[in-house]
CSV table of C-alpha atoms and ligand atoms in Angstrom, one decimal:
chain,number,residue,atom,x,y,z
I,1,MET,CA,-30.4,-234.0,-22.8
I,2,LYS,CA,-30.8,-230.4,-23.9
I,3,VAL,CA,-32.4,-229.5,-27.3
I,4,THR,CA,-29.3,-227.4,-28.1
I,5,ASP,CA,-27.0,-230.4,-27.3
I,6,HIS,CA,-29.1,-232.6,-29.7
I,7,ILE,CA,-28.6,-229.9,-32.4
I,8,ALA,CA,-24.9,-229.5,-31.7
I,9,GLN,CA,-24.3,-233.2,-32.0
I,10,ALA,CA,-26.4,-233.8,-35.1
I,11,LYS,CA,-25.0,-234.6,-38.5
I,12,ASP,CA,-28.3,-234.0,-40.3
I,13,THR,CA,-31.7,-232.3,-39.8
I,14,LEU,CA,-33.4,-233.7,-36.6
I,15,ILE,CA,-37.1,-234.6,-36.1
I,16,SER,CA,-39.2,-233.5,-33.2
I,17,PHE,CA,-43.0,-233.8,-32.4
I,18,GLU,CA,-45.5,-231.8,-30.4
I,19,VAL,CA,-48.5,-233.3,-28.6
I,20,LEU,CA,-51.3,-232.1,-26.4
I,21,PRO,CA,-52.1,-233.6,-23.0
I,22,PRO,CA,-55.2,-235.8,-23.2
I,23,LEU,CA,-58.6,-234.2,-22.5
I,24,LYS,CA,-59.5,-234.5,-18.8
I,25,GLY,CA,-61.3,-237.8,-18.3
I,26,LYS,CA,-59.3,-239.7,-20.9
I,27,GLY,CA,-56.4,-242.0,-20.0
I,28,ILE,CA,-52.8,-241.5,-21.1
I,29,GLU,CA,-53.1,-244.7,-23.3
I,30,ALA,CA,-54.7,-242.6,-26.1
I,31,LEU,CA,-51.6,-240.4,-26.1
I,32,TYR,CA,-49.3,-243.5,-26.3
I,33,LYS,CA,-51.4,-244.7,-29.2
I,34,HIS,CA,-50.8,-241.4,-30.9
I,35,LEU,CA,-47.1,-241.5,-30.2
I,36,ASP,CA,-46.4,-245.2,-31.0
I,37,PRO,CA,-46.3,-244.8,-34.8
I,38,LEU,CA,-44.0,-241.8,-34.5
I,39,MET,CA,-41.4,-243.3,-32.3
I,40,GLU,CA,-39.7,-245.3,-35.1
I,41,PHE,CA,-38.4,-242.0,-36.4
I,42,LYS,CA,-36.4,-241.5,-33.3
I,43,PRO,CA,-37.5,-237.9,-32.5
I,44,SER,CA,-34.8,-236.0,-30.6
I,45,PHE,CA,-37.5,-234.5,-28.3
I,46,ILE,CA,-41.2,-234.3,-27.8
I,47,ASN,CA,-42.9,-231.1,-26.8
I,48,VAL,CA,-46.0,-231.2,-24.6
I,49,THR,CA,-48.3,-228.1,-24.7
I,50,TYR,CA,-49.7,-226.3,-21.6
I,51,HIS,CA,-53.4,-225.5,-21.3
I,52,ARG,CA,-54.6,-223.0,-18.7
I,53,SER,CA,-57.9,-223.0,-16.9
I,54,GLU,CA,-60.9,-221.4,-18.4
I,55,HIS,CA,-64.0,-219.8,-16.9
I,56,VAL,CA,-67.3,-221.2,-18.2
I,57,PHE,CA,-70.9,-220.5,-17.3
I,58,LYS,CA,-73.0,-223.6,-16.4
I,59,LYS,CA,-76.7,-223.5,-16.2
I,60,THR,CA,-78.0,-224.5,-12.7
I,61,ALA,CA,-81.2,-226.3,-11.8
I,62,ASP,CA,-83.0,-223.0,-11.0
I,63,GLY,CA,-82.2,-221.7,-14.5
I,64,ASN,CA,-79.4,-219.3,-13.4
I,65,PHE,CA,-75.9,-219.4,-14.6
I,66,GLN,CA,-72.9,-220.2,-12.4
I,67,LYS,CA,-69.3,-219.2,-13.3
I,68,VAL,CA,-67.0,-222.3,-12.9
I,69,VAL,CA,-63.3,-222.8,-13.6
I,70,ILE,CA,-62.4,-225.8,-15.7
I,71,ARG,CA,-59.2,-227.2,-17.0
I,72,LYS,CA,-59.6,-229.3,-20.1
I,73,ARG,CA,-56.1,-230.6,-20.5
I,74,PRO,CA,-54.1,-230.8,-17.3
I,75,GLY,CA,-50.9,-232.8,-16.6
I,76,THR,CA,-48.2,-231.3,-18.9
I,77,GLU,CA,-45.4,-231.9,-16.4
I,78,SER,CA,-46.3,-235.5,-15.5
I,79,ILE,CA,-47.0,-236.4,-19.1
I,80,CYS,CA,-43.5,-235.2,-20.0
I,81,ALA,CA,-42.1,-237.5,-17.3
I,82,ALA,CA,-44.4,-240.4,-18.4
I,83,ILE,CA,-43.2,-240.0,-22.1
I,84,MET,CA,-39.6,-239.9,-21.0
I,85,ASN,CA,-40.1,-243.0,-18.9
I,86,LYS,CA,-42.0,-245.0,-21.6
I,87,TYR,CA,-39.9,-244.1,-24.7
I,88,ASN,CA,-36.6,-242.9,-23.3
I,89,VAL,CA,-36.8,-239.6,-25.2
I,90,ASP,CA,-36.3,-236.1,-24.1
I,91,THR,CA,-39.3,-233.9,-23.5
I,92,VAL,CA,-40.0,-230.2,-23.6
I,93,PRO,CA,-42.9,-229.0,-21.4
I,94,HIS,CA,-44.4,-225.7,-22.4
I,95,LEU,CA,-44.5,-223.2,-19.6
I,96,ILE,CA,-46.7,-220.1,-19.8
I,97,CYS,CA,-47.2,-216.8,-17.9
I,98,GLY,CA,-51.0,-217.0,-17.9
I,99,GLY,CA,-52.5,-218.3,-14.7
I,100,PHE,CA,-49.1,-218.5,-12.9
I,101,SER,CA,-47.8,-216.3,-10.1
I,102,ILE,CA,-44.0,-216.1,-9.9
I,103,ASN,CA,-44.2,-218.5,-6.9
I,104,ASP,CA,-46.3,-221.0,-8.9
I,105,THR,CA,-43.7,-220.7,-11.7
I,106,GLU,CA,-40.8,-221.4,-9.3
I,107,ASP,CA,-42.6,-224.4,-7.9
I,108,ALA,CA,-43.3,-225.7,-11.4
I,109,LEU,CA,-39.6,-225.4,-12.4
I,110,ILE,CA,-38.4,-227.1,-9.3
I,111,ASN,CA,-40.8,-230.0,-10.0
I,112,LEU,CA,-39.5,-230.2,-13.6
I,113,ARG,CA,-36.0,-230.5,-12.3
I,114,TYR,CA,-36.9,-233.2,-9.9
I,115,LEU,CA,-38.5,-235.1,-12.8
I,116,GLY,CA,-35.2,-234.9,-14.7
I,117,ILE,CA,-36.5,-232.6,-17.4
I,118,ASP,CA,-33.8,-230.5,-19.0
I,119,ASN,CA,-35.8,-228.3,-21.3
I,120,VAL,CA,-38.7,-225.8,-21.2
I,121,LEU,CA,-40.4,-223.8,-24.0
I,122,VAL,CA,-41.2,-220.4,-22.4
I,123,LEU,CA,-44.4,-218.7,-23.6
I,124,ARG,CA,-46.7,-215.9,-22.6
I,125,GLY,CA,-49.9,-217.8,-23.4
I,126,ASP,CA,-53.0,-216.3,-25.0
I,127,ALA,CA,-55.8,-214.3,-23.3
I,128,ALA,CA,-58.2,-216.5,-21.3
I,129,LYS,CA,-61.4,-217.3,-23.1
I,130,ASN,CA,-63.3,-214.7,-21.0
I,131,GLU,CA,-60.8,-211.9,-21.6
I,132,THR,CA,-60.3,-209.6,-24.6
I,133,ALA,CA,-56.6,-209.2,-24.0
I,134,PHE,CA,-53.9,-211.2,-22.1
I,135,GLU,CA,-54.0,-210.4,-18.4
I,136,PRO,CA,-51.2,-211.7,-16.2
I,137,GLU,CA,-52.0,-213.4,-13.0
I,138,PRO,CA,-51.6,-211.0,-10.0
I,139,GLY,CA,-47.9,-211.1,-9.3
I,140,GLY,CA,-47.3,-213.1,-12.5
I,141,HIS,CA,-45.4,-212.3,-15.7
I,142,LYS,CA,-46.7,-210.1,-18.5
I,143,TYR,CA,-44.4,-211.2,-21.3
I,144,ALA,CA,-42.5,-214.4,-22.1
I,145,SER,CA,-39.3,-212.4,-21.7
I,146,ASP,CA,-40.1,-211.8,-18.0
I,147,LEU,CA,-40.8,-215.5,-17.4
I,148,LEU,CA,-37.6,-216.3,-19.3
I,149,LYS,CA,-35.6,-214.1,-16.9
I,150,GLN,CA,-37.0,-216.1,-13.9
I,151,VAL,CA,-35.9,-219.4,-15.5
I,152,ALA,CA,-32.5,-217.8,-16.3
I,153,ASN,CA,-32.3,-216.7,-12.7
I,154,LEU,CA,-33.0,-220.2,-11.4
I,155,ASN,CA,-30.2,-221.5,-13.8
I,156,ALA,CA,-27.9,-219.0,-11.9
I,157,GLY,CA,-29.1,-220.4,-8.6
I,158,ILE,CA,-31.2,-217.3,-7.8
I,159,TYR,CA,-34.5,-218.2,-6.2
I,160,LEU,CA,-37.4,-215.9,-5.1
I,161,GLU,CA,-36.4,-216.3,-1.4
I,162,ASP,CA,-33.0,-214.5,-1.4
I,163,GLU,CA,-32.0,-215.8,2.0
I,164,LEU,CA,-31.6,-219.3,0.7
I,165,LYS,CA,-27.9,-220.3,0.8
I,166,GLY,CA,-25.9,-222.7,-1.3
I,167,THR,CA,-28.8,-223.0,-3.8
I,168,HIS,CA,-28.9,-225.6,-6.6
I,169,LYS,CA,-28.5,-224.1,-10.1
I,170,THR,CA,-31.0,-225.6,-12.5
I,171,GLU,CA,-29.7,-226.1,-16.1
I,172,PHE,CA,-32.8,-225.6,-18.2
I,173,CYS,CA,-32.3,-225.2,-22.0
I,174,ILE,CA,-34.8,-222.5,-22.8
I,175,GLY,CA,-36.8,-222.3,-26.1
I,176,VAL,CA,-39.0,-219.4,-27.1
I,177,ALA,CA,-41.7,-218.8,-29.8
I,178,GLY,CA,-41.1,-216.8,-33.0
I,179,TYR,CA,-43.6,-215.8,-35.7
I,180,PRO,CA,-42.6,-215.8,-39.4
I,181,GLU,CA,-45.8,-214.0,-40.2
I,182,LYS,CA,-45.6,-211.7,-37.1
I,183,HIS,CA,-47.4,-212.1,-33.7
I,184,PHE,CA,-51.0,-210.9,-34.1
I,185,GLU,CA,-50.6,-208.2,-31.5
I,186,ALA,CA,-47.3,-206.7,-32.7
I,187,PRO,CA,-47.8,-203.4,-34.6
I,188,ASN,CA,-45.2,-204.5,-37.3
I,189,MET,CA,-42.6,-207.2,-38.0
I,190,ASP,CA,-39.6,-205.0,-36.9
I,191,THR,CA,-41.1,-204.5,-33.4
I,192,ASP,CA,-41.9,-208.1,-33.1
I,193,LEU,CA,-38.4,-209.1,-34.1
I,194,GLN,CA,-36.9,-206.7,-31.6
I,195,TYR,CA,-38.9,-208.3,-28.8
I,196,LEU,CA,-37.8,-211.7,-30.1
I,197,LYS,CA,-34.2,-210.5,-29.9
I,198,ALA,CA,-34.8,-209.3,-26.3
I,199,LYS,CA,-35.9,-212.9,-25.5
I,200,VAL,CA,-32.7,-214.3,-26.9
I,201,GLU,CA,-30.6,-211.6,-25.0
I,202,ALA,CA,-32.4,-212.6,-21.8
I,203,GLY,CA,-31.2,-216.2,-22.3
I,204,ALA,CA,-33.3,-218.1,-24.9
I,205,ASP,CA,-31.2,-220.9,-26.4
I,206,TYR,CA,-33.3,-221.5,-29.5
I,207,ILE,CA,-36.5,-220.4,-31.3
I,208,ILE,CA,-39.4,-222.6,-32.5
I,209,THR,CA,-41.7,-220.9,-35.0
I,210,GLN,CA,-45.4,-220.7,-35.3
I,211,MET,CA,-46.7,-222.9,-38.1
I,212,PHE,CA,-46.4,-221.6,-41.6
I,213,PHE,CA,-47.3,-223.1,-45.0
I,214,ASP,CA,-45.1,-221.0,-47.2
I,215,ASN,CA,-41.4,-221.7,-46.8
I,216,ALA,CA,-40.5,-218.3,-48.3
I,217,LYS,CA,-42.0,-216.7,-45.2
I,218,PHE,CA,-39.8,-218.9,-43.0
I,219,PHE,CA,-36.6,-218.1,-45.0
I,220,ALA,CA,-37.4,-214.3,-44.9
I,221,PHE,CA,-38.0,-214.5,-41.1
I,222,GLU,CA,-34.8,-216.4,-40.6
I,223,LYS,CA,-32.8,-213.9,-42.6
I,224,ALA,CA,-34.4,-211.0,-40.7
I,225,CYS,CA,-33.4,-212.6,-37.4
I,226,ARG,CA,-29.8,-213.1,-38.6
I,227,ASP,CA,-29.7,-209.5,-39.9
I,228,ILE,CA,-30.5,-208.1,-36.4
I,229,GLY,CA,-28.0,-210.4,-34.7
I,230,ILE,CA,-30.1,-213.3,-33.5
I,231,THR,CA,-27.7,-216.3,-33.8
I,232,VAL,CA,-29.5,-219.1,-31.9
I,233,PRO,CA,-31.0,-222.1,-33.8
I,234,ILE,CA,-34.3,-221.4,-35.5
I,235,ILE,CA,-36.6,-224.5,-35.7
I,236,PRO,CA,-39.5,-224.4,-38.1
I,237,GLY,CA,-42.9,-225.5,-36.7
I,238,LEU,CA,-45.0,-227.5,-39.3
I,239,LYS,CA,-48.5,-228.7,-39.3
I,240,PRO,CA,-50.5,-230.9,-41.6
I,241,ILE,CA,-53.7,-229.7,-43.4
I,242,TYR,CA,-56.4,-232.4,-43.3
I,243,THR,CA,-59.8,-230.7,-43.5
I,244,ARG,CA,-61.3,-227.9,-45.6
I,245,LYS,CA,-62.4,-226.1,-42.5
I,246,GLN,CA,-58.7,-225.4,-41.6
I,247,LEU,CA,-58.6,-223.0,-44.6
I,248,THR,CA,-60.7,-220.6,-42.5
I,249,VAL,CA,-59.9,-221.8,-38.9
I,250,LEU,CA,-56.0,-221.6,-39.2
I,251,PRO,CA,-55.8,-218.0,-40.5
I,252,LYS,CA,-58.3,-216.8,-37.8
I,253,THR,CA,-56.8,-218.7,-34.9
I,254,PHE,CA,-53.1,-218.2,-35.7
I,255,SER,CA,-53.0,-215.1,-37.8
I,256,ILE,CA,-51.3,-216.8,-40.7
I,257,GLU,CA,-51.9,-217.0,-44.4
I,258,LEU,CA,-52.3,-220.1,-46.5
I,259,PRO,CA,-50.7,-219.9,-50.0
I,260,SER,CA,-53.3,-219.8,-52.8
I,261,ASP,CA,-51.9,-222.9,-54.5
I,262,LEU,CA,-52.6,-224.8,-51.3
I,263,SER,CA,-56.1,-223.4,-50.7
I,264,THR,CA,-57.1,-223.9,-54.3
I,265,ALA,CA,-55.9,-227.5,-54.2
I,266,VAL,CA,-57.9,-228.1,-51.0
I,267,MET,CA,-61.0,-226.4,-52.3
I,268,GLN,CA,-60.9,-228.8,-55.4
I,269,CYS,CA,-60.9,-231.9,-53.2
I,270,LYS,CA,-64.0,-234.0,-53.2
I,271,SER,CA,-63.5,-235.8,-49.9
I,272,ASP,CA,-61.5,-235.6,-46.6
I,273,GLU,CA,-59.2,-238.3,-47.9
I,274,ASP,CA,-58.4,-236.1,-50.9
I,275,VAL,CA,-57.6,-233.2,-48.5
I,276,GLU,CA,-55.3,-235.5,-46.5
I,277,LYS,CA,-53.5,-236.4,-49.7
I,278,VAL,CA,-53.0,-232.8,-50.7
I,279,GLY,CA,-52.0,-231.9,-47.1
I,280,THR,CA,-49.5,-234.7,-46.9
I,281,GLU,CA,-47.9,-233.8,-50.2
I,282,TRP,CA,-47.7,-230.2,-49.3
I,283,LEU,CA,-46.1,-230.9,-45.9
I,284,LEU,CA,-43.6,-233.3,-47.5
I,285,ASN,CA,-42.5,-230.8,-50.1
I,286,GLN,CA,-42.2,-228.1,-47.3
I,287,SER,CA,-40.2,-230.5,-45.2
I,288,ARG,CA,-37.9,-231.5,-48.1
I,289,GLU,CA,-37.1,-227.9,-49.0
I,290,LEU,CA,-36.4,-226.9,-45.4
I,291,LYS,CA,-34.2,-230.0,-44.8
I,292,LYS,CA,-32.3,-229.2,-48.0
I,293,ALA,CA,-31.8,-225.6,-46.7
I,294,GLY,CA,-30.2,-227.1,-43.6
I,295,VAL,CA,-32.7,-226.3,-40.8
I,296,PRO,CA,-31.6,-227.9,-37.5
I,297,VAL,CA,-34.8,-229.6,-36.7
I,298,LEU,CA,-38.2,-230.2,-38.4
I,299,HIS,CA,-40.8,-229.8,-35.6
I,300,TYR,CA,-44.2,-231.3,-36.3
I,301,TYR,CA,-47.4,-230.2,-34.6
I,302,THR,CA,-48.9,-233.7,-34.7
I,303,LEU,CA,-52.3,-232.7,-33.3
I,304,GLY,CA,-54.6,-235.6,-34.0
I,305,ARG,CA,-52.8,-236.7,-37.2
I,306,PRO,CA,-49.9,-238.8,-36.2
I,307,LEU,CA,-50.2,-241.1,-39.2
I,308,MET,CA,-50.1,-238.2,-41.7
I,309,VAL,CA,-47.0,-236.9,-40.0
I,310,ALA,CA,-45.5,-240.4,-40.0
I,311,GLU,CA,-46.0,-240.7,-43.8
I,312,VAL,CA,-44.3,-237.3,-44.3
I,313,VAL,CA,-41.3,-238.2,-42.2
I,314,LYS,CA,-41.0,-241.6,-43.9
I,315,GLY,CA,-41.0,-239.7,-47.2
I,316,LEU,CA,-38.0,-237.8,-46.0
I,317,LEU,CA,-35.8,-240.8,-45.3
X,401,LIG,P1,-44.3,-212.8,-26.0
X,401,LIG,O1,-43.0,-213.1,-26.5
X,401,LIG,O2,-44.5,-212.3,-24.7
X,401,LIG,O3,-45.0,-211.8,-27.1
X,401,LIG,C1,-46.4,-211.4,-27.0
X,401,LIG,C2,-46.6,-210.1,-27.7
X,401,LIG,O4,-46.1,-209.0,-27.0
X,401,LIG,C3,-46.0,-210.0,-29.1
X,401,LIG,O5,-46.8,-209.2,-29.9
X,401,LIG,C4,-44.7,-209.3,-28.9
X,401,LIG,O6,-44.2,-208.6,-30.0
X,401,LIG,C5,-45.0,-208.4,-27.7
X,401,LIG,N1,-44.0,-208.1,-26.7
X,401,LIG,C6,-43.1,-209.0,-26.3
X,401,LIG,N2,-42.3,-208.4,-25.3
X,401,LIG,C7,-42.8,-207.2,-25.1
X,401,LIG,C8,-42.5,-206.1,-24.3
X,401,LIG,N3,-41.5,-206.2,-23.4
X,401,LIG,N4,-43.2,-204.9,-24.4
X,401,LIG,C9,-44.2,-204.8,-25.3
X,401,LIG,N5,-44.6,-205.8,-26.1
X,401,LIG,C10,-43.9,-207.0,-26.0
X,401,LIG,N6,-49.9,-221.1,-25.9
X,401,LIG,C11,-50.3,-221.8,-24.8
X,401,LIG,O7,-51.2,-221.4,-24.0
X,401,LIG,N7,-49.8,-223.1,-24.5
X,401,LIG,C12,-48.9,-223.6,-25.3
X,401,LIG,O8,-48.4,-224.7,-25.0
X,401,LIG,C13,-48.4,-222.9,-26.4
X,401,LIG,N8,-47.4,-223.4,-27.2
X,401,LIG,C14,-46.9,-222.7,-28.3
X,401,LIG,C15,-45.9,-223.1,-29.0
X,401,LIG,C16,-45.4,-222.4,-30.1
X,401,LIG,C17,-44.2,-222.9,-30.9
X,401,LIG,C18,-45.9,-221.1,-30.4
X,401,LIG,C19,-45.4,-220.3,-31.6
X,401,LIG,C20,-47.0,-220.6,-29.7
X,401,LIG,C21,-47.5,-221.4,-28.6
X,401,LIG,N9,-48.5,-220.9,-27.8
X,401,LIG,C22,-49.0,-221.6,-26.7
X,401,LIG,C23,-49.2,-219.6,-28.1
X,401,LIG,C24,-48.6,-218.4,-27.5
X,401,LIG,O9,-48.7,-218.5,-26.1
X,401,LIG,C25,-49.2,-217.2,-28.1
X,401,LIG,O10,-48.9,-217.0,-29.4
X,401,LIG,C26,-49.1,-215.9,-27.3
X,401,LIG,O11,-50.0,-215.0,-27.8
X,401,LIG,C27,-47.7,-215.2,-27.4
X,401,LIG,O12,-46.8,-215.9,-26.7
X,401,LIG,P2,-45.2,-215.5,-26.8
X,401,LIG,O13,-44.5,-216.4,-25.9
X,401,LIG,O14,-44.8,-215.4,-28.2
X,401,LIG,O15,-45.3,-214.0,-26.2
């Protein structure tokens, strides 16, 4: 079922989770163990992130370095199918521009349809680890909006080979990313919002936001979107704080700010357990306020902390 159908049929705020594919070499059981405690909350959908290949340099026996391509977390599409099969829940694979030619993208979308997947979250992806700025694959898409147009085309039965006749129209429900604190490359918020609006005009059905820790930033973003005519559902993305290190890692990695009340409380903690308590309470308060404000879905980045997220969701019931 489509994310937008879940939202349309809901009487209250829904819950959804986001997980990463296991590291290469690990089995899928670890992921099931991660999801098991979360399934009692009947999430409407589960997102699975996409991780592109990286170039790394490996030292060879003769002391030289060899450039090799590795992919740490493969399997997004098949993990979506496995989760659907095991838990009977809808899944949302993330699909990125980076590393994909338009032909690779078409093949990936066809595979997703064959697997019975109704949703995709369309993203550009970040620069590869060895690049300073995002570089599209030769013949690939530069922006999420370009990738989105390809998905929208397939939904209209338009494939890359235009001589195909009587083509099947896919019916993907398409989500895109939004940034309450602005995407780090955008020169200003207004420009970023205009590009977000362009994604919606190209066919995006809903927006999921980057994580934020200050609800005021989400509410201001939501209002700014509505003011420029974006009417699709806007789903807040939420993440737990559980280590002191996150105080420096999160702002650097995601170009977001942590409110001083939160950072002060974390700094005063004597142990990791104390940080988890502070993080759980913060996330619960954020979730309660967002739910009260009537957001359509609370989307949790569970990343390694399913039990913390479970405690928060339990606190909402
Ligand atoms: P875009 O919408 O293409 O925007 C990128 C930048 O270009 C922005 O600054 C925007 O303002 C600007 N821009 C957009 N269109 C144009 C245009 N036509 N001309 C000029 N400038 C333009 N990354 C992964 O690799 N895998 C994942 O699974 C993943 N999941 C994510 C989930 C969520 C909810 C979020 C918020 C992010 C996720 N990311 C993921 C990270 C994402 O790929 C990066 O944030 C990336 O840098 C931007 O992606 P985007 O889709 O927002 O890009």
